[in-house]
Amino acid sequence: MQELRETPLFPIYKQYGAKVIDFGGWALPVQFQGIIEEHQQVREHAGLFDVSHMGQILVTGKDAERFLQYISTNDISKLTDNQAMYTFFCYEDGGTVDDLLIYRLSEERYMLVVNAANIEKDLEWLHKQHRADTWEVSINDISEETALLAIQGPKSLEILQPLANYDLAQIKRFRFVEQVNVAGVEALVSRTGYTGEDGFELYIAAKDAITLWEAILDAGKAHELAPIGLGARDTLRFEAKLPLYGQELNKDISPLEAGLDYFVKFDKGDFVGRGALLQQKQTGVERKLIGFEMVERGVPRAGYHVYNDGKQIGTVTTGSFSPTLKKNIGLALVGVHYADIGQELDIEIRNKYVKARIIETPFLSK
């Protein structure tokens, strides 16, 4: 059996009551107190996440911007220093290599934050693109030496500010500041997150992870701050319709099929996958990601088949009980002719068709 990878916070998980699972080869907490309780904790107060399993890759050098512009779908030239951007790496056929954030640290220095399960694949893909031209760039994986904590929820600023030597309110969405002292730890503080709530992500040296984790939890006691596991992270991002690689996106699902057209900039010039994606845009996609609510009793799960009049028209990508909305909802990739709001669908749950209805998304927005 392959040994599971551990984040720098693994030694203290049990101290906080974590239930640890194998998550794509990582030993990570799925919950501390219970998924629904933790979900509400973040929506109503704030929660602290260990997301140190995410990958960080530095791309530096004279051609860093030009290189990233060519291998990603969003317009990297629009980034200014201390700004982050959501984007995709795509294959030539338009399928998705990964979705990621790119942080512009300076004109010749960028940090890529990629999905944990894709770190090796992304590095291989980056090096392949690098070899294909004479880019003057260096690619360095700094994932092992970096830890990432996220504090999310309406009380995040209130809890974190007393620990920091910088006015965190000045950091706007998708902006960040380097070398902020937070409880004696040097951090890159970014106003980003994966929950649909306001909050911050803190990139720090791995050796400082436990110190900062405990300092933030201690500071948050008066505000009911609690550690949050992967289970609630998934239901939170799902309600906000934030995609999960491997479910809403993968090598066979393009960003356009996932309804993420805004992050594909055709007018910026050539980029890997542009031809295939442009053809999808011009001719129209054959599949579309939709949101639905269950009309009849049943909990949809990823991989369940979707039907219309007995014909399979798609597959559920994510499904769950929504702790905030108090109903069973899901996302599904279906044929575009079956994607109208109000359209009724059948979800096959335990060999039985169960009625659902397409509704507007995101399910929850703030």
Short mmCIF file of C-alpha atoms in Angstrom, two decimals:
data_model
loop_
_atom_site.label_atom_id
_atom_site.label_comp_id
_atom_site.label_asym_id
_atom_site.label_seq_id
_atom_site.Cartn_x
_atom_site.Cartn_y
_atom_site.Cartn_z
CA MET A 1 0.00 0.00 0.00
CA GLN A 2 1.34 3.40 -1.00
CA GLU A 3 2.28 5.61 1.94
CA LEU A 4 0.03 8.63 2.22
CA ARG A 5 1.55 12.10 1.95
CA GLU A 6 1.15 14.40 4.94
CA THR A 7 0.92 18.16 5.33
CA PRO A 8 3.00 19.96 8.00
CA LEU A 9 -0.15 20.04 10.19
CA PHE A 10 -0.68 16.29 10.19
CA PRO A 11 1.02 15.78 13.61
CA ILE A 12 -1.68 17.85 15.37
CA TYR A 13 -4.79 16.68 13.48
CA LYS A 14 -5.82 14.25 16.25
CA GLN A 15 -5.49 17.00 18.83
CA TYR A 16 -8.40 18.73 17.11
CA GLY A 17 -10.47 15.57 16.61
CA ALA A 18 -9.83 15.14 12.92
CA LYS A 19 -11.17 12.14 11.03
CA VAL A 20 -8.40 11.51 8.52
CA ILE A 21 -8.95 9.89 5.13
CA ASP A 22 -6.98 9.02 2.01
CA PHE A 23 -7.67 11.95 -0.31
CA GLY A 24 -5.90 11.36 -3.59
CA GLY A 25 -2.86 9.95 -1.85
CA TRP A 26 -2.87 12.52 0.97
CA ALA A 27 -3.79 11.92 4.62
CA LEU A 28 -6.23 14.79 5.13
CA PRO A 29 -9.06 15.58 7.58
CA VAL A 30 -12.50 15.05 6.06
CA GLN A 31 -14.10 16.54 9.19
CA PHE A 32 -13.42 17.66 12.76
CA GLN A 33 -16.88 18.09 14.32
CA GLY A 34 -19.15 17.07 11.47
CA ILE A 35 -19.55 18.25 7.88
CA ILE A 36 -22.88 20.05 8.25
CA GLU A 37 -21.84 21.76 11.50
CA GLU A 38 -18.56 22.89 9.94
CA HIS A 39 -20.35 24.10 6.82
CA GLN A 40 -22.66 26.32 8.87
CA GLN A 41 -19.71 27.47 10.93
CA VAL A 42 -18.09 28.97 7.83
CA ARG A 43 -21.31 30.48 6.45
CA GLU A 44 -22.23 32.14 9.76
CA HIS A 45 -18.87 32.78 11.47
CA ALA A 46 -15.52 31.60 10.12
CA GLY A 47 -13.50 28.43 9.64
CA LEU A 48 -9.81 27.57 9.33
CA PHE A 49 -8.68 25.13 6.62
CA ASP A 50 -5.41 23.30 6.08
CA VAL A 51 -4.99 23.31 2.31
CA SER A 52 -1.25 22.71 2.33
CA HIS A 53 -1.71 19.80 -0.08
CA MET A 54 -2.24 22.30 -2.91
CA GLY A 55 0.76 22.74 -5.20
CA GLN A 56 2.83 25.89 -5.66
CA ILE A 57 5.08 26.35 -8.68
CA LEU A 58 7.30 29.38 -9.33
CA VAL A 59 7.76 30.50 -12.94
CA THR A 60 10.48 33.14 -13.21
CA GLY A 61 12.58 34.78 -15.87
CA LYS A 62 12.58 37.25 -18.72
CA ASP A 63 9.86 35.40 -20.66
CA ALA A 64 7.68 34.41 -17.68
CA GLU A 65 4.68 36.52 -18.72
CA ARG A 66 4.92 35.56 -22.39
CA PHE A 67 5.26 31.87 -21.47
CA LEU A 68 2.25 31.89 -19.12
CA GLN A 69 0.24 33.89 -21.64
CA TYR A 70 0.82 31.14 -24.21
CA ILE A 71 0.01 28.18 -21.98
CA SER A 72 -3.06 29.53 -20.16
CA THR A 73 -6.50 30.64 -21.33
CA ASN A 74 -6.90 33.89 -19.40
CA ASP A 75 -5.11 37.13 -20.29
CA ILE A 76 -2.05 37.15 -18.05
CA SER A 77 -0.91 40.52 -19.50
CA LYS A 78 -3.78 42.14 -17.57
CA LEU A 79 -2.23 41.16 -14.24
CA THR A 80 -0.46 43.78 -12.20
CA ASP A 81 1.93 43.15 -9.29
CA ASN A 82 0.14 41.71 -6.24
CA GLN A 83 -2.82 40.49 -8.26
CA ALA A 84 -4.04 36.91 -8.80
CA MET A 85 -6.02 35.47 -11.71
CA TYR A 86 -8.06 32.29 -12.19
CA THR A 87 -7.25 30.45 -15.41
CA PHE A 88 -6.88 27.06 -17.13
CA PHE A 89 -4.21 25.03 -18.79
CA CYS A 90 -5.81 23.28 -21.76
CA TYR A 91 -4.72 20.55 -24.15
CA GLU A 92 -4.72 21.17 -27.88
CA ASP A 93 -8.17 19.52 -28.11
CA GLY A 94 -9.64 21.94 -25.54
CA GLY A 95 -9.75 19.45 -22.66
CA THR A 96 -8.59 20.80 -19.31
CA VAL A 97 -5.13 20.00 -17.92
CA ASP A 98 -5.89 21.86 -14.69
CA ASP A 99 -7.56 24.95 -13.26
CA LEU A 100 -5.33 27.19 -11.21
CA LEU A 101 -4.57 30.62 -9.78
CA ILE A 102 -1.62 32.63 -11.11
CA TYR A 103 -0.13 35.22 -8.75
CA ARG A 104 1.98 37.99 -10.26
CA LEU A 105 4.75 38.61 -7.72
CA SER A 106 6.65 40.88 -10.14
CA GLU A 107 7.13 41.30 -13.89
CA GLU A 108 9.43 38.28 -14.09
CA ARG A 109 8.16 36.24 -11.14
CA TYR A 110 4.86 34.35 -10.91
CA MET A 111 3.47 31.74 -8.49
CA LEU A 112 1.08 29.09 -9.82
CA VAL A 113 -1.27 27.41 -7.34
CA VAL A 114 -2.44 24.08 -8.75
CA ASN A 115 -4.53 21.14 -7.61
CA ALA A 116 -2.70 18.67 -5.37
CA ALA A 117 -3.53 15.63 -7.51
CA ASN A 118 -2.20 17.42 -10.60
CA ILE A 119 1.17 18.71 -9.33
CA GLU A 120 3.31 16.13 -11.13
CA LYS A 121 1.14 16.24 -14.26
CA ASP A 122 1.24 20.04 -14.37
CA LEU A 123 5.01 20.11 -13.90
CA GLU A 124 5.47 17.61 -16.72
CA TRP A 125 3.14 19.64 -18.92
CA LEU A 126 4.92 22.92 -18.10
CA HIS A 127 8.30 21.42 -18.94
CA LYS A 128 6.91 19.99 -22.17
CA GLN A 129 5.70 23.43 -23.23
CA HIS A 130 8.98 24.96 -22.09
CA ARG A 131 10.98 22.61 -24.30
CA ALA A 132 8.79 23.44 -27.29
CA ASP A 133 10.22 26.95 -27.62
CA THR A 134 13.15 29.07 -26.51
CA TRP A 135 11.49 30.57 -23.45
CA GLU A 136 13.88 32.17 -20.95
CA VAL A 137 12.07 30.89 -17.85
CA SER A 138 12.77 28.71 -14.84
CA ILE A 139 10.16 26.36 -13.38
CA ASN A 140 10.50 25.43 -9.71
CA ASP A 141 8.17 23.31 -7.59
CA ILE A 142 8.02 24.86 -4.10
CA SER A 143 5.08 22.76 -2.85
CA GLU A 144 7.08 20.82 -0.25
CA GLU A 145 8.46 23.92 1.42
CA THR A 146 5.17 25.84 1.43
CA ALA A 147 2.12 25.50 3.68
CA LEU A 148 -1.26 27.07 2.94
CA LEU A 149 -3.90 27.99 5.51
CA ALA A 150 -7.27 29.49 4.59
CA ILE A 151 -9.56 31.39 6.92
CA GLN A 152 -13.00 31.80 5.37
CA GLY A 153 -16.28 33.27 6.51
CA PRO A 154 -17.84 36.64 7.40
CA LYS A 155 -15.70 37.07 10.54
CA SER A 156 -12.36 36.28 8.85
CA LEU A 157 -11.12 39.86 8.72
CA GLU A 158 -12.18 40.55 12.29
CA ILE A 159 -10.30 37.49 13.55
CA LEU A 160 -7.14 37.83 11.46
CA GLN A 161 -6.56 41.60 11.66
CA PRO A 162 -5.29 41.76 15.27
CA LEU A 163 -2.56 39.24 14.38
CA ALA A 164 -1.28 41.14 11.32
CA ASN A 165 1.00 44.18 10.91
CA TYR A 166 -0.85 45.23 7.75
CA ASP A 167 -4.32 46.71 7.20
CA LEU A 168 -5.92 43.61 5.69
CA ALA A 169 -9.08 45.53 4.74
CA GLN A 170 -7.01 47.20 2.04
CA ILE A 171 -6.51 43.88 0.25
CA LYS A 172 -9.25 43.62 -2.37
CA ARG A 173 -10.59 40.43 -3.93
CA PHE A 174 -7.93 38.57 -5.91
CA ARG A 175 -5.20 40.84 -4.55
CA PHE A 176 -2.41 39.91 -2.14
CA VAL A 177 0.47 41.29 -0.11
CA GLU A 178 3.81 39.59 0.56
CA GLN A 179 5.87 39.65 3.75
CA VAL A 180 2.99 40.36 6.10
CA ASN A 181 3.79 39.50 9.71
CA VAL A 182 0.93 37.38 11.05
CA ALA A 183 1.41 36.25 14.65
CA GLY A 184 5.18 36.43 14.17
CA VAL A 185 5.09 34.40 10.93
CA GLU A 186 5.96 35.89 7.53
CA ALA A 187 3.09 35.26 5.12
CA LEU A 188 1.85 36.06 1.66
CA VAL A 189 -1.74 37.05 2.45
CA SER A 190 -4.22 36.74 -0.38
CA ARG A 191 -7.91 37.69 -0.42
CA THR A 192 -8.99 34.54 -2.19
CA GLY A 193 -10.75 31.34 -1.23
CA TYR A 194 -12.84 28.38 -2.30
CA THR A 195 -16.02 28.68 -0.28
CA GLY A 196 -18.04 31.55 -1.74
CA GLU A 197 -17.32 33.53 1.43
CA ASP A 198 -15.01 36.45 2.11
CA GLY A 199 -11.69 35.34 3.53
CA PHE A 200 -7.95 35.03 3.22
CA GLU A 201 -5.38 32.48 2.18
CA LEU A 202 -1.96 32.55 3.84
CA TYR A 203 1.11 31.09 2.14
CA ILE A 204 3.86 30.44 4.66
CA ALA A 205 6.98 28.35 5.18
CA ALA A 206 6.06 24.77 6.03
CA LYS A 207 8.00 24.98 9.30
CA ASP A 208 5.66 27.76 10.51
CA ALA A 209 2.38 25.97 9.80
CA ILE A 210 1.61 24.67 13.31
CA THR A 211 2.58 27.97 14.97
CA LEU A 212 0.26 29.99 12.75
CA TRP A 213 -2.59 27.44 12.86
CA GLU A 214 -2.65 27.53 16.65
CA ALA A 215 -2.28 31.33 16.83
CA ILE A 216 -5.25 31.89 14.49
CA LEU A 217 -7.46 29.38 16.30
CA ASP A 218 -6.55 30.97 19.63
CA ALA A 219 -7.37 34.45 18.30
CA GLY A 220 -10.65 33.19 16.91
CA LYS A 221 -11.99 31.65 20.13
CA ALA A 222 -14.13 34.69 20.87
CA HIS A 223 -15.61 34.47 17.36
CA GLU A 224 -16.34 30.71 17.40
CA LEU A 225 -13.60 30.00 14.86
CA ALA A 226 -13.15 26.25 14.27
CA PRO A 227 -11.02 23.96 12.10
CA ILE A 228 -12.82 22.78 8.97
CA GLY A 229 -12.30 19.58 6.98
CA LEU A 230 -12.49 18.61 3.33
CA GLY A 231 -16.14 17.54 3.56
CA ALA A 232 -17.41 21.01 4.33
CA ARG A 233 -14.92 22.53 1.90
CA ASP A 234 -16.63 20.52 -0.83
CA THR A 235 -20.22 21.44 0.11
CA LEU A 236 -19.25 25.10 0.47
CA ARG A 237 -17.59 25.34 -2.94
CA PHE A 238 -20.44 23.33 -4.49
CA GLU A 239 -23.15 25.74 -3.28
CA ALA A 240 -21.14 28.59 -4.84
CA LYS A 241 -20.71 26.54 -8.07
CA LEU A 242 -16.93 26.68 -7.84
CA PRO A 243 -15.65 23.84 -10.05
CA LEU A 244 -13.70 20.86 -8.76
CA TYR A 245 -11.09 19.38 -11.08
CA GLY A 246 -11.90 15.75 -11.75
CA GLN A 247 -15.64 16.42 -11.57
CA GLU A 248 -16.70 19.67 -13.31
CA LEU A 249 -13.42 19.83 -15.29
CA ASN A 250 -11.07 17.17 -16.65
CA LYS A 251 -9.22 16.20 -19.80
CA ASP A 252 -12.55 15.42 -21.48
CA ILE A 253 -14.43 18.53 -20.28
CA SER A 254 -13.46 21.94 -21.65
CA PRO A 255 -13.88 25.23 -19.75
CA LEU A 256 -16.59 26.25 -22.23
CA GLU A 257 -18.63 23.11 -21.53
CA ALA A 258 -18.30 23.88 -17.82
CA GLY A 259 -19.74 27.37 -18.45
CA LEU A 260 -16.46 29.11 -17.61
CA ASP A 261 -16.17 31.10 -20.83
CA TYR A 262 -15.25 34.28 -18.95
CA PHE A 263 -11.81 32.85 -18.20
CA VAL A 264 -11.02 32.05 -21.85
CA LYS A 265 -9.78 35.16 -23.70
CA PHE A 266 -9.73 34.54 -27.43
CA ASP A 267 -8.75 38.11 -28.28
CA LYS A 268 -5.39 37.94 -26.49
CA GLY A 269 -3.69 35.99 -29.30
CA ASP A 270 -2.59 32.41 -29.66
CA PHE A 271 -2.53 29.99 -26.72
CA VAL A 272 -2.50 26.23 -26.32
CA GLY A 273 -5.97 24.87 -27.07
CA ARG A 274 -7.23 28.08 -28.70
CA GLY A 275 -8.16 26.44 -32.00
CA ALA A 276 -10.34 23.74 -30.46
CA LEU A 277 -11.95 26.11 -27.96
CA LEU A 278 -12.66 28.69 -30.66
CA GLN A 279 -14.38 26.04 -32.74
CA GLN A 280 -16.52 25.12 -29.70
CA LYS A 281 -17.43 28.76 -29.24
CA GLN A 282 -18.31 29.30 -32.91
CA THR A 283 -20.29 26.10 -33.43
CA GLY A 284 -21.66 25.87 -29.90
CA VAL A 285 -20.84 23.26 -27.29
CA GLU A 286 -22.65 19.93 -27.39
CA ARG A 287 -22.76 19.60 -23.60
CA LYS A 288 -23.45 22.11 -20.87
CA LEU A 289 -23.01 22.13 -17.09
CA ILE A 290 -26.35 22.75 -15.38
CA GLY A 291 -27.57 22.95 -11.81
CA PHE A 292 -30.62 21.10 -10.58
CA GLU A 293 -32.71 20.50 -7.51
CA MET A 294 -34.37 17.22 -6.66
CA VAL A 295 -38.14 17.30 -7.00
CA GLU A 296 -38.55 13.84 -5.52
CA ARG A 297 -36.76 12.29 -2.56
CA GLY A 298 -33.17 11.24 -3.29
CA VAL A 299 -29.57 12.41 -2.97
CA PRO A 300 -27.70 12.71 -6.29
CA ARG A 301 -24.04 11.71 -6.36
CA ALA A 302 -21.18 12.21 -8.83
CA GLY A 303 -21.33 9.67 -11.63
CA TYR A 304 -25.09 9.08 -11.51
CA HIS A 305 -26.70 9.05 -14.94
CA VAL A 306 -29.19 11.71 -16.09
CA TYR A 307 -32.15 10.82 -18.35
CA ASN A 308 -34.89 12.48 -20.38
CA ASP A 309 -37.80 10.26 -21.49
CA GLY A 310 -35.66 7.18 -20.87
CA LYS A 311 -32.67 8.45 -22.91
CA GLN A 312 -29.42 9.08 -21.12
CA ILE A 313 -28.49 12.72 -21.70
CA GLY A 314 -25.70 13.28 -19.20
CA THR A 315 -23.97 12.58 -15.90
CA VAL A 316 -24.01 14.16 -12.46
CA THR A 317 -20.63 15.80 -11.69
CA THR A 318 -21.40 16.79 -8.07
CA GLY A 319 -24.45 16.13 -5.93
CA SER A 320 -25.22 16.55 -2.26
CA PHE A 321 -27.56 17.79 0.40
CA SER A 322 -27.10 21.55 0.65
CA PRO A 323 -26.68 22.49 4.32
CA THR A 324 -27.56 26.11 3.60
CA LEU A 325 -30.53 25.60 1.27
CA LYS A 326 -31.80 22.49 3.11
CA LYS A 327 -32.46 20.51 -0.06
CA ASN A 328 -30.76 18.04 -2.38
CA ILE A 329 -29.08 19.68 -5.36
CA GLY A 330 -26.57 18.79 -8.03
CA LEU A 331 -24.47 19.79 -11.01
CA ALA A 332 -24.59 17.73 -14.20
CA LEU A 333 -23.08 17.80 -17.65
CA VAL A 334 -25.96 17.23 -20.09
CA GLY A 335 -26.71 17.57 -23.78
CA VAL A 336 -27.18 21.24 -24.59
CA HIS A 337 -30.71 20.64 -25.90
CA TYR A 338 -31.76 19.54 -22.42
CA ALA A 339 -30.23 22.44 -20.49
CA ASP A 340 -33.06 24.99 -20.20
CA ILE A 341 -34.02 26.40 -16.81
CA GLY A 342 -37.14 24.58 -15.61
CA GLN A 343 -36.42 21.46 -17.69
CA GLU A 344 -37.32 18.28 -15.80
CA LEU A 345 -34.77 15.48 -15.64
CA ASP A 346 -34.62 11.99 -14.24
CA ILE A 347 -31.62 11.06 -12.07
CA GLU A 348 -30.97 7.33 -11.77
CA ILE A 349 -30.55 6.65 -8.05
CA ARG A 350 -30.25 3.01 -7.00
CA ASN A 351 -31.78 1.72 -10.26
CA LYS A 352 -34.76 4.06 -10.01
CA TYR A 353 -35.57 7.26 -11.89
CA VAL A 354 -35.99 10.21 -9.49
CA LYS A 355 -37.36 13.57 -10.68
CA ALA A 356 -35.22 16.70 -10.69
CA ARG A 357 -35.55 20.19 -12.20
CA ILE A 358 -32.92 22.51 -13.70
CA ILE A 359 -32.49 25.74 -11.73
CA GLU A 360 -30.35 28.88 -11.86
CA THR A 361 -26.78 28.73 -10.51
CA PRO A 362 -24.85 29.45 -8.43
CA PHE A 363 -27.13 27.91 -5.86
CA LEU A 364 -25.87 30.43 -3.34
CA SER A 365 -24.15 33.74 -4.04
CA LYS A 366 -22.95 36.52 -1.76
#
